[in-house]
CSV table of C-alpha atoms and ligand atoms in Angstrom, one decimal:
chain,number,residue,atom,x,y,z
A,18,MET,CA,13.1,19.6,12.5
A,19,ASP,CA,15.8,17.1,13.6
A,20,TYR,CA,16.5,14.4,11.0
A,21,ASP,CA,18.4,12.2,13.5
A,22,LEU,CA,16.5,9.6,15.4
A,23,SER,CA,16.2,10.2,19.2
A,24,PRO,CA,17.6,7.5,21.5
A,25,SER,CA,14.2,6.0,22.1
A,26,GLU,CA,13.4,6.0,18.4
A,27,ARG,CA,16.7,4.3,17.8
A,28,ALA,CA,15.9,1.7,20.4
A,29,TRP,CA,12.6,1.1,18.7
A,30,ARG,CA,14.3,0.7,15.3
A,31,ASP,CA,16.7,-1.9,16.9
A,32,GLU,CA,13.8,-3.8,18.4
A,33,VAL,CA,12.0,-4.0,15.0
A,34,ARG,CA,15.2,-4.9,13.3
A,35,ALA,CA,16.0,-7.7,15.7
A,36,PHE,CA,12.4,-9.1,15.4
A,37,VAL,CA,12.7,-9.1,11.6
A,38,ALA,CA,16.1,-10.8,11.7
A,39,GLU,CA,14.7,-13.5,14.0
A,40,HIS,CA,11.8,-14.3,11.7
A,41,MET,CA,13.7,-13.8,8.4
A,42,SER,CA,13.9,-16.7,5.9
A,43,GLU,CA,14.5,-17.2,2.2
A,44,ALA,CA,11.0,-18.5,1.8
A,45,LEU,CA,9.6,-15.4,3.4
A,46,VAL,CA,11.5,-13.1,1.1
A,47,GLU,CA,10.5,-15.1,-2.0
A,48,GLU,CA,6.8,-15.2,-1.0
A,49,THR,CA,6.8,-11.5,-0.3
A,50,ARG,CA,7.9,-11.0,-3.9
A,51,GLN,CA,5.0,-13.2,-5.1
A,52,LEU,CA,2.4,-11.4,-2.9
A,53,GLY,CA,-0.7,-10.7,-4.9
A,54,ASN,CA,-0.4,-13.9,-6.9
A,55,GLU,CA,-2.7,-16.9,-6.6
A,56,GLU,CA,-2.4,-17.4,-2.9
A,57,ARG,CA,-0.8,-15.9,0.1
A,58,GLY,CA,2.1,-18.3,1.0
A,59,PRO,CA,2.5,-20.0,4.4
A,60,ALA,CA,5.6,-18.1,5.3
A,61,VAL,CA,4.0,-14.7,4.7
A,62,HIS,CA,0.9,-15.8,6.7
A,63,LYS,CA,3.1,-17.0,9.6
A,64,PHE,CA,5.1,-13.7,9.6
A,65,GLN,CA,1.9,-11.6,9.7
A,66,LEU,CA,0.6,-13.7,12.6
A,67,ALA,CA,3.9,-13.2,14.4
A,68,LEU,CA,3.5,-9.4,14.0
A,69,ARG,CA,-0.1,-9.7,15.2
A,70,ASP,CA,1.0,-11.7,18.3
A,71,LYS,CA,3.5,-9.1,19.1
A,72,GLY,CA,0.7,-6.5,19.1
A,73,TRP,CA,2.2,-4.7,16.2
A,74,TRP,CA,-0.9,-4.8,14.0
A,75,GLY,CA,-2.4,-2.1,16.2
A,76,LEU,CA,0.9,-0.2,16.3
A,77,ALA,CA,-0.8,3.2,15.6
A,78,TRP,CA,-4.3,2.3,16.9
A,79,PRO,CA,-5.7,3.9,20.1
A,80,LYS,CA,-5.2,1.8,23.2
A,81,GLU,CA,-8.9,1.3,23.6
A,82,TYR,CA,-8.9,-0.9,20.5
A,83,GLY,CA,-5.8,-2.8,21.6
A,84,GLY,CA,-3.4,-0.5,19.9
A,85,LEU,CA,0.0,0.7,21.1
A,86,GLU,CA,-0.5,4.4,20.1
A,87,LYS,CA,3.0,4.6,18.6
A,88,SER,CA,3.9,8.0,17.1
A,89,ALA,CA,3.9,8.7,13.4
A,90,ILE,CA,7.7,8.7,13.4
A,91,GLU,CA,7.8,5.3,15.1
A,92,GLN,CA,5.3,4.0,12.5
A,93,TRP,CA,7.6,5.4,9.8
A,94,ILE,CA,10.6,3.6,11.3
A,95,PHE,CA,8.6,0.3,11.5
A,96,ILE,CA,7.5,0.4,7.8
A,97,ASP,CA,11.0,1.4,6.7
A,98,GLU,CA,12.6,-1.5,8.6
A,99,LEU,CA,10.1,-4.1,7.2
A,100,GLU,CA,10.4,-2.8,3.7
A,101,SER,CA,14.2,-2.5,3.9
A,102,ALA,CA,14.4,-6.2,5.0
A,103,GLY,CA,12.1,-7.3,2.1
A,104,VAL,CA,9.5,-8.9,4.4
A,105,PRO,CA,5.7,-8.2,4.0
A,106,MET,CA,4.1,-5.1,5.2
A,107,LEU,CA,1.0,-5.1,7.3
A,108,PRO,CA,-2.1,-5.9,5.2
A,109,LEU,CA,-4.3,-3.0,3.9
A,110,THR,CA,-7.0,-4.4,6.2
A,111,VAL,CA,-5.0,-3.3,9.1
A,112,THR,CA,-3.4,-0.1,7.7
A,113,SER,CA,-6.3,1.3,5.7
A,114,VAL,CA,-9.7,-0.3,6.4
A,115,ALA,CA,-9.5,-0.7,10.1
A,116,PRO,CA,-8.4,2.9,10.9
A,117,THR,CA,-11.3,4.1,8.8
A,118,ILE,CA,-13.8,1.9,10.6
A,119,MET,CA,-12.3,3.1,13.8
A,120,ARG,CA,-12.9,6.8,12.9
A,121,VAL,CA,-16.3,6.6,11.1
A,122,GLY,CA,-18.0,3.4,12.2
A,123,SER,CA,-20.7,3.4,14.9
A,124,GLU,CA,-19.8,1.9,18.3
A,125,ASP,CA,-21.6,-1.3,17.3
A,126,GLN,CA,-19.7,-1.5,14.1
A,127,ARG,CA,-16.3,-1.0,15.8
A,128,ARG,CA,-17.2,-3.8,18.2
A,129,GLU,CA,-18.3,-6.0,15.4
A,130,TRP,CA,-15.4,-5.6,13.0
A,131,LEU,CA,-12.3,-4.5,14.8
A,132,PRO,CA,-11.8,-7.6,17.0
A,133,ARG,CA,-12.2,-9.8,14.0
A,134,ILE,CA,-9.5,-7.9,12.2
A,135,THR,CA,-7.2,-8.0,15.2
A,136,ASN,CA,-7.7,-11.8,15.4
A,137,ALA,CA,-6.8,-12.1,11.8
A,138,GLU,CA,-10.1,-13.9,11.3
A,139,ILE,CA,-11.0,-11.7,8.3
A,140,GLU,CA,-9.1,-10.0,5.6
A,141,PHE,CA,-10.4,-7.3,3.1
A,142,ALA,CA,-9.9,-6.6,-0.5
A,143,VAL,CA,-10.8,-3.0,-1.4
A,144,ALA,CA,-13.1,-2.2,-4.3
A,145,TYR,CA,-13.3,1.5,-5.3
A,146,SER,CA,-12.4,1.3,-9.0
A,147,GLU,CA,-14.8,0.4,-11.8
A,148,PRO,CA,-14.4,0.2,-15.6
A,149,GLU,CA,-15.6,3.8,-15.9
A,150,ALA,CA,-14.5,5.1,-12.5
A,151,GLY,CA,-10.8,5.3,-11.5
A,152,THR,CA,-9.4,8.7,-10.7
A,153,ASP,CA,-12.9,10.1,-11.0
A,154,LEU,CA,-14.2,7.8,-8.3
A,155,ALA,CA,-17.3,9.8,-7.9
A,156,SER,CA,-18.6,8.5,-11.2
A,157,LEU,CA,-19.0,5.0,-9.9
A,158,ARG,CA,-22.2,3.1,-10.8
A,159,THR,CA,-22.4,0.0,-8.6
A,160,ARG,CA,-25.7,0.4,-6.9
A,161,ALA,CA,-26.9,-0.6,-3.4
A,162,GLU,CA,-30.7,-0.4,-2.7
A,163,LEU,CA,-32.3,-0.9,0.7
A,164,HIS,CA,-34.9,-3.7,0.6
A,165,GLY,CA,-36.2,-4.0,4.2
A,166,ASP,CA,-33.3,-4.8,6.4
A,167,GLU,CA,-30.9,-5.7,3.6
A,168,TRP,CA,-28.8,-3.9,1.0
A,169,VAL,CA,-29.1,-5.4,-2.5
A,170,ILE,CA,-26.0,-4.7,-4.5
A,171,ASN,CA,-25.6,-4.8,-8.3
A,172,GLY,CA,-22.7,-3.8,-10.5
A,173,GLN,CA,-19.1,-4.4,-11.5
A,174,LYS,CA,-15.8,-3.5,-9.8
A,175,MET,CA,-12.4,-3.5,-11.5
A,176,TRP,CA,-8.9,-4.1,-10.2
A,177,ASN,CA,-10.2,-5.7,-7.0
A,178,THR,CA,-6.8,-7.0,-5.9
A,179,MET,CA,-6.8,-9.9,-3.4
A,180,ALA,CA,-10.6,-10.5,-4.0
A,181,HIS,CA,-9.7,-14.1,-4.7
A,182,THR,CA,-8.1,-14.6,-1.3
A,183,ALA,CA,-10.0,-12.1,1.0
A,184,THR,CA,-12.9,-13.1,3.2
A,185,HIS,CA,-14.5,-9.7,2.8
A,186,ASN,CA,-14.7,-6.7,0.5
A,187,TRP,CA,-14.7,-3.0,1.3
A,188,ILE,CA,-16.8,-1.7,-1.5
A,189,ALA,CA,-17.8,1.8,-2.6
A,190,VAL,CA,-21.4,1.8,-3.8
A,191,ARG,CA,-24.0,4.4,-4.9
A,192,THR,CA,-26.8,4.5,-2.4
A,193,GLU,CA,-28.2,8.0,-3.3
A,194,PRO,CA,-28.7,8.1,-7.1
A,195,GLU,CA,-30.5,11.5,-6.9
A,196,ALA,CA,-27.7,13.2,-4.8
A,197,PRO,CA,-24.8,15.1,-6.4
A,198,LYS,CA,-22.3,12.5,-7.4
A,199,HIS,CA,-19.8,13.0,-4.5
A,200,LYS,CA,-22.6,12.8,-2.0
A,201,GLY,CA,-24.4,9.7,-3.1
A,202,ILE,CA,-21.8,7.1,-2.3
A,203,SER,CA,-21.5,4.8,0.8
A,204,MET,CA,-19.0,2.3,2.0
A,205,ILE,CA,-20.3,-1.2,2.6
A,206,ILE,CA,-18.8,-4.5,3.7
A,207,VAL,CA,-19.6,-7.6,1.7
A,208,PRO,CA,-18.6,-11.1,2.8
A,209,MET,CA,-17.0,-12.9,-0.2
A,210,ASN,CA,-19.1,-16.0,0.4
A,211,ALA,CA,-22.3,-14.1,-0.2
A,212,PRO,CA,-24.4,-15.5,-3.1
A,213,GLY,CA,-24.2,-13.5,-6.4
A,214,ILE,CA,-20.5,-12.7,-6.3
A,215,THR,CA,-18.2,-13.7,-9.2
A,216,VAL,CA,-14.5,-13.1,-9.2
A,217,GLN,CA,-12.6,-13.1,-12.5
A,218,GLY,CA,-8.8,-13.1,-12.5
A,219,ILE,CA,-6.8,-10.4,-14.4
A,220,TYR,CA,-3.1,-10.9,-14.8
A,221,VAL,CA,-1.0,-7.7,-15.1
A,222,TRP,CA,2.5,-7.0,-16.2
A,223,PRO,CA,4.6,-7.8,-13.1
A,224,GLY,CA,2.9,-11.2,-13.1
A,225,LEU,CA,0.5,-10.3,-10.4
A,226,ARG,CA,-3.1,-11.2,-10.2
A,227,THR,CA,-5.9,-8.7,-9.7
A,228,ASN,CA,-9.6,-9.2,-10.4
A,229,ALA,CA,-12.8,-8.0,-11.9
A,230,LEU,CA,-15.7,-8.4,-9.4
A,231,PHE,CA,-19.3,-8.9,-10.5
A,232,LEU,CA,-22.1,-8.4,-8.0
A,233,ASP,CA,-25.5,-9.8,-9.0
A,234,ASN,CA,-28.3,-9.1,-6.4
A,235,VAL,CA,-25.8,-9.6,-3.6
A,236,ARG,CA,-27.5,-9.2,-0.2
A,237,VAL,CA,-25.9,-7.9,3.0
A,238,PRO,CA,-27.4,-6.8,6.3
A,239,ARG,CA,-28.4,-3.1,6.6
A,240,ASP,CA,-25.8,-2.4,9.3
A,241,TYR,CA,-22.9,-3.5,7.0
A,242,LEU,CA,-23.0,0.0,5.6
A,243,ILE,CA,-20.2,1.7,7.6
A,244,GLY,CA,-20.7,5.1,9.2
A,245,GLU,CA,-23.1,7.5,7.6
A,246,ARG,CA,-25.0,6.8,4.4
A,247,GLY,CA,-23.8,9.1,1.6
A,248,MET,CA,-20.4,9.8,3.1
A,249,GLY,CA,-18.6,7.0,1.3
A,250,PHE,CA,-16.6,9.2,-1.0
A,251,TYR,CA,-15.0,10.9,1.9
A,252,TYR,CA,-14.4,7.7,3.8
A,253,ALA,CA,-12.7,6.2,0.7
A,254,ALA,CA,-10.5,9.3,0.5
A,255,MET,CA,-9.6,8.8,4.2
A,256,ALA,CA,-8.7,5.1,3.6
A,257,LEU,CA,-6.6,6.1,0.6
A,258,ASN,CA,-4.7,8.6,2.7
A,259,PHE,CA,-3.8,5.9,5.1
A,260,GLU,CA,-2.8,3.7,2.2
A,261,ARG,CA,-0.4,6.4,0.8
A,262,LEU,CA,1.5,6.6,4.1
A,263,SER,CA,3.1,3.3,3.4
A,264,ILE,CA,3.6,3.7,-0.3
A,265,GLY,CA,5.9,6.7,0.4
A,266,SER,CA,8.4,4.7,2.4
A,267,ILE,CA,11.9,4.4,1.0
A,268,GLY,CA,12.7,1.0,2.6
A,269,MET,CA,12.2,-1.2,-0.5
A,270,ALA,CA,14.0,1.2,-2.8
A,271,ARG,CA,16.9,1.4,-0.4
A,272,ARG,CA,17.1,-2.4,-0.2
A,273,GLN,CA,17.3,-2.8,-4.0
A,274,PHE,CA,19.9,-0.1,-4.2
A,275,ARG,CA,22.0,-1.9,-1.6
A,276,SER,CA,21.9,-5.0,-3.7
A,277,LEU,CA,22.8,-3.1,-6.8
A,278,VAL,CA,25.8,-1.5,-5.1
A,279,LYS,CA,26.9,-4.9,-3.8
A,280,ALA,CA,26.7,-6.3,-7.3
A,281,VAL,CA,28.6,-3.4,-8.8
A,282,CYS,CA,31.4,-3.9,-6.3
A,283,GLU,CA,31.7,-7.6,-7.2
A,284,LEU,CA,31.1,-7.8,-11.0
A,285,GLU,CA,33.5,-7.5,-13.9
A,286,VAL,CA,32.4,-6.8,-17.5
A,287,ASP,CA,34.9,-7.6,-20.2
A,288,GLY,CA,37.6,-8.0,-17.7
A,289,ARG,CA,37.0,-4.5,-16.1
A,290,ALA,CA,35.6,-4.0,-12.6
A,291,LEU,CA,32.2,-2.3,-12.9
A,292,ARG,CA,33.0,-0.1,-9.9
A,293,THR,CA,35.7,1.7,-11.8
A,294,ASP,CA,33.4,2.8,-14.6
A,295,PRO,CA,32.8,6.6,-14.2
A,296,TRP,CA,29.3,6.4,-15.6
A,297,VAL,CA,28.3,3.7,-13.1
A,298,ARG,CA,29.8,5.6,-10.2
A,299,GLU,CA,28.1,8.9,-11.1
A,300,ARG,CA,24.7,7.1,-11.5
A,301,LEU,CA,25.0,5.4,-8.1
A,302,ALA,CA,26.1,8.6,-6.4
A,303,ARG,CA,23.1,10.4,-7.8
A,304,LEU,CA,20.7,7.7,-6.6
A,305,GLN,CA,22.2,7.7,-3.1
A,306,VAL,CA,21.6,11.5,-2.8
A,307,GLU,CA,18.0,10.9,-3.9
A,308,ILE,CA,17.5,8.1,-1.4
A,309,ASP,CA,18.7,10.4,1.4
A,310,ALA,CA,16.3,13.1,0.2
A,311,ALA,CA,13.5,10.6,0.2
A,312,ARG,CA,14.3,9.6,3.7
A,313,MET,CA,14.0,13.3,4.8
A,314,ILE,CA,10.7,13.8,3.0
A,315,GLY,CA,9.3,10.7,4.7
A,316,LEU,CA,10.6,11.8,8.1
A,317,GLU,CA,9.2,15.3,7.6
A,318,THR,CA,5.8,13.9,6.8
A,319,ALA,CA,5.8,11.8,9.9
A,320,TRP,CA,7.0,14.8,11.9
A,321,ALA,CA,4.1,16.9,10.6
A,322,LEU,CA,1.7,14.3,11.9
A,323,VAL,CA,3.4,14.3,15.3
A,324,GLN,CA,2.9,18.1,15.4
A,325,GLY,CA,-0.8,17.5,14.9
A,326,ARG,CA,-0.9,18.6,11.2
A,327,VAL,CA,-2.5,16.6,8.4
A,328,PRO,CA,0.5,16.4,5.9
A,329,ALA,CA,-1.6,16.1,2.8
A,330,ALA,CA,0.9,17.8,0.5
A,331,GLU,CA,3.9,16.2,2.2
A,332,SER,CA,2.5,12.6,1.9
A,333,SER,CA,1.8,13.2,-1.8
A,334,MET,CA,5.4,14.5,-2.2
A,335,ALA,CA,6.8,11.4,-0.5
A,336,LYS,CA,4.6,9.1,-2.6
A,337,ILE,CA,5.6,10.7,-5.9
A,338,PHE,CA,9.3,11.0,-5.0
A,339,VAL,CA,9.6,7.4,-3.8
A,340,SER,CA,7.6,5.8,-6.6
A,341,GLU,CA,9.5,7.6,-9.3
A,342,LEU,CA,12.8,7.0,-7.6
A,343,SER,CA,12.0,3.3,-7.5
A,344,GLN,CA,11.6,3.5,-11.3
A,345,ARG,CA,14.9,5.2,-11.7
A,346,ILE,CA,16.8,2.7,-9.5
A,347,ALA,CA,15.3,-0.2,-11.5
A,348,ASP,CA,16.0,1.6,-14.8
A,349,VAL,CA,19.7,2.5,-13.9
A,350,GLY,CA,20.2,-0.9,-12.3
A,351,THR,CA,19.0,-2.9,-15.3
A,352,GLN,CA,21.2,-0.7,-17.5
A,353,ILE,CA,24.3,-1.2,-15.3
A,354,LEU,CA,23.8,-5.0,-15.1
A,355,GLY,CA,23.3,-5.4,-18.8
A,356,LEU,CA,21.2,-8.1,-20.4
A,357,ASN,CA,21.7,-10.4,-17.4
A,358,GLY,CA,20.0,-7.8,-15.2
A,359,GLN,CA,16.8,-8.3,-17.1
A,360,LEU,CA,16.6,-12.0,-16.4
A,361,HIS,CA,14.0,-13.5,-14.0
A,362,ALA,CA,15.2,-14.9,-10.6
A,363,ASN,CA,14.6,-18.4,-11.9
A,364,ASP,CA,17.3,-18.0,-14.5
A,365,SER,CA,20.7,-19.1,-13.3
A,366,ALA,CA,22.4,-16.3,-15.2
A,367,ALA,CA,20.2,-13.6,-13.5
A,368,ARG,CA,22.1,-11.0,-11.5
A,369,VAL,CA,21.1,-9.8,-8.0
A,370,ASP,CA,18.5,-12.6,-7.9
A,371,GLY,CA,16.5,-11.0,-10.7
A,372,ARG,CA,15.5,-8.2,-8.2
A,373,LEU,CA,16.1,-5.3,-10.5
A,374,GLN,CA,14.0,-6.6,-13.3
A,375,TRP,CA,11.3,-7.4,-10.7
A,376,MET,CA,11.4,-3.9,-9.4
A,377,TYR,CA,11.4,-2.5,-13.0
A,378,ARG,CA,8.1,-4.3,-13.5
A,379,ILE,CA,6.5,-3.5,-10.1
A,380,ALA,CA,7.6,0.2,-9.9
A,381,PRO,CA,4.9,1.5,-12.3
A,382,MET,CA,2.3,0.2,-9.9
A,383,LEU,CA,3.6,2.4,-7.2
A,384,ALA,CA,3.0,5.4,-9.4
A,385,PHE,CA,-0.8,4.9,-9.6
A,386,GLY,CA,-1.5,2.8,-6.4
A,387,GLY,CA,-3.2,4.9,-3.8
A,388,GLY,CA,-4.1,7.6,-6.4
A,389,THR,CA,-2.0,8.4,-9.5
A,390,ASN,CA,1.0,10.7,-9.3
A,391,GLU,CA,-0.7,13.3,-11.6
A,392,ILE,CA,-3.4,13.7,-9.0
A,393,GLN,CA,-0.8,13.8,-6.2
A,394,ARG,CA,0.8,16.8,-8.1
A,395,ASP,CA,-2.6,18.5,-8.1
A,396,ILE,CA,-2.9,17.9,-4.4
A,397,ILE,CA,0.5,19.5,-3.8
A,398,GLY,CA,-0.6,22.5,-5.8
A,399,PHE,CA,-3.8,23.2,-4.1
A,400,MET,CA,-3.2,21.9,-0.6
A,401,GLY,CA,0.5,22.8,-0.3
A,402,TYR,CA,0.6,26.1,-2.2
A,403,GLY,CA,-3.0,27.2,-2.2
A,404,LEU,CA,-3.2,27.2,-6.0
A,405,PRO,CA,-6.7,27.1,-7.5
A,406,ARG,CA,-8.1,23.6,-7.9
A,407,LYS,CA,-8.9,24.2,-11.6
B,518,FAD,C1,-2.5,-3.9,-10.8
B,518,FAD,C2,-3.6,-2.9,-10.3
B,518,FAD,C3,-4.1,-3.1,-9.0
B,518,FAD,C4,-5.1,-2.3,-8.5
B,518,FAD,N1,-5.7,-2.6,-7.3
B,518,FAD,C5,-6.8,-1.9,-6.9
B,518,FAD,C6,-7.6,-2.3,-5.8
B,518,FAD,O1,-7.2,-3.2,-5.1
B,518,FAD,N2,-8.7,-1.6,-5.5
B,518,FAD,C7,-9.2,-0.5,-6.3
B,518,FAD,O2,-10.2,0.0,-6.0
B,518,FAD,N3,-8.4,-0.1,-7.4
B,518,FAD,C8,-7.3,-0.8,-7.7
B,518,FAD,N4,-6.6,-0.4,-8.8
B,518,FAD,C9,-7.1,0.7,-9.6
B,518,FAD,C10,-6.2,1.9,-9.6
B,518,FAD,O3,-6.3,2.6,-8.3
B,518,FAD,C11,-6.6,2.8,-10.8
B,518,FAD,O4,-6.0,2.2,-11.9
B,518,FAD,C12,-6.2,4.2,-10.6
B,518,FAD,O5,-6.9,4.8,-9.6
B,518,FAD,C13,-6.4,5.0,-12.0
B,518,FAD,O6,-7.6,4.8,-12.5
B,518,FAD,P1,-7.9,4.4,-14.0
B,518,FAD,O7,-7.1,3.1,-14.2
B,518,FAD,O8,-9.3,4.3,-14.2
B,518,FAD,O9,-7.2,5.5,-14.8
B,518,FAD,P2,-7.8,6.9,-15.2
B,518,FAD,O10,-8.5,7.5,-14.0
B,518,FAD,O11,-8.6,6.8,-16.5
B,518,FAD,O12,-6.5,7.8,-15.5
B,518,FAD,C14,-5.7,7.6,-16.6
B,518,FAD,C15,-4.6,8.6,-16.6
B,518,FAD,O13,-5.2,9.9,-16.7
B,518,FAD,C16,-4.7,10.7,-15.6
B,518,FAD,N5,-5.8,11.6,-15.1
B,518,FAD,C17,-7.1,11.2,-14.8
B,518,FAD,N6,-7.8,12.3,-14.4
B,518,FAD,C18,-6.9,13.3,-14.3
B,518,FAD,C19,-7.0,14.7,-13.9
B,518,FAD,N7,-8.1,15.2,-13.4
B,518,FAD,N8,-5.9,15.5,-13.9
B,518,FAD,C20,-4.7,15.0,-14.4
B,518,FAD,N9,-4.5,13.7,-14.8
B,518,FAD,C21,-5.6,12.9,-14.8
B,518,FAD,C22,-4.3,9.7,-14.5
B,518,FAD,O14,-3.4,10.2,-13.6
B,518,FAD,C23,-3.8,8.5,-15.3
B,518,FAD,O15,-2.4,8.8,-15.6
B,518,FAD,C24,-5.6,-1.2,-9.3
B,518,FAD,C25,-5.0,-1.0,-10.6
B,518,FAD,C26,-4.1,-1.9,-11.1
B,518,FAD,C27,-3.6,-1.7,-12.5
C-alpha cells in the first residue's frame, strides 16, 4: 500500500484542519480534557453541534441516512486531525451506537432513532459491563422480561460512563435465560428518565466520573429492543469494533509528543539545555519512530477497510500499539520533565500545562477501553494468524 496521502485526501485533511483552526479556543481544549466529568461543557457542546451542522456526524454513514459515505482513510484522517488538535471526538452515540442501529435495527427502528441522533436530540451512555461481567460479557445478569407490550428490566450495570449526562442508555440485557449464555442477550434502549433508574457516581484515577446504574422494574416499550432478540452479544461486539476504530488513532499521542519536544527545546535543568542530554535525545528519537510506525498501522487498517476486508487483527494491533505508546510517551515525558512534569495544570510550576501527567493518568484507560489489550492480543492470534482460540 501507499503510505502517502493522495491529493484529494490531502485536500480533505486541509479542510478538516482549517475547520478545527476556525473553531479552536482555550476553553474548548480545557473542556475536552475534562470530558467525562460532571457535565459536558458549553464549548464542547458548541463544537459538536458545529461538526453536526457541517454534516460530519454522518461522515461514514450511508447517504440514505444523511451520511457522506467518506472512505475509511478519510475517516482516519478526520479522527487524526481532531485528536491531534486536542478537540473532542464525535460522541460514541454517533460512532458506535448509530452505525450498529443502522445495520441491525428494523426499518421502523432506524426511522425512530437515527434522525434523533443526527439532530443531537438524544445522547447515549453504553452499558455492557456489570460487577461480574467485564471481559466475559456473556456472563451478564441484568434481566429483561416481556410483560405484554413492555420489557421490565432489573439488574445492575457497572462503569456506565456518561450515564449522568446522557438522555438514553444502550444496555445489554439477558432476555433468554434458558439459552446458551452468548445467545440469550439482547440490546435494548432505555430512556434515562424512566422510573426505577438510579445512577451512582464512581470517581476514578484520572479524576473522571463513571457510574454504577441500578435498574429496578424499569419499563420500556417492546420495540425498544433493537434488532433481533437474542443477538445482543454479537451487536455489542459490533458496536465495540466501531469504538476501537477511534481508540487506535495516534493523533492525541502525537500532540502530547509535540508539546514534549517543544518543552525539551526550551527548558534548561541546572543550567544545561535539556535538548543536549543524550538520554533525552535518544528517548525522543525512539518515540518518534514508534509514532511513525503507529501512523502506518492506522493507515493500513483503514486501507484494509477500503479494500473490503474486515481488519479485525489490524484494528486490535492499532489499539494495542497506540494505547501502550501513549503510556510510554507519558512515562518518558514525566521522567524528562522531572518533578514539575507531574504537577497538575492548575499549578503555576507545571510544565507543558500539566499535559503529560494528565496523559499519564488517562493512558491506562485506553488499554482496557473498547476491550482489554490482553483480549486484543488473543484476537490477533486467532484472527490474524489462525492460532487456536484456546
Ligand atoms: C473508567 C472506566 C470507564 C468505563 N466505561 C465503560 C462504559 O461506558 N460502558 C461499559 O459497558 N463498560 C465500561 N467500562 C468497563 C470496561 O470496559 C471493563 O473494565 C473492561 O471490559 C474489563 O472488564 P473488568 O473490569 O470486569 O475486568 P476483567 O474482565 O475481570 O479483567 C481483569 C483482567 O484480566 C484479563 N482477562 C480477563 N479475561 C481474560 C482472558 N480470557 N484472557 C486473558 N486475559 C483476561 C483482562 O484483560 C484484565 O486485564 C469502563 C471501565 C472503567 C474503569
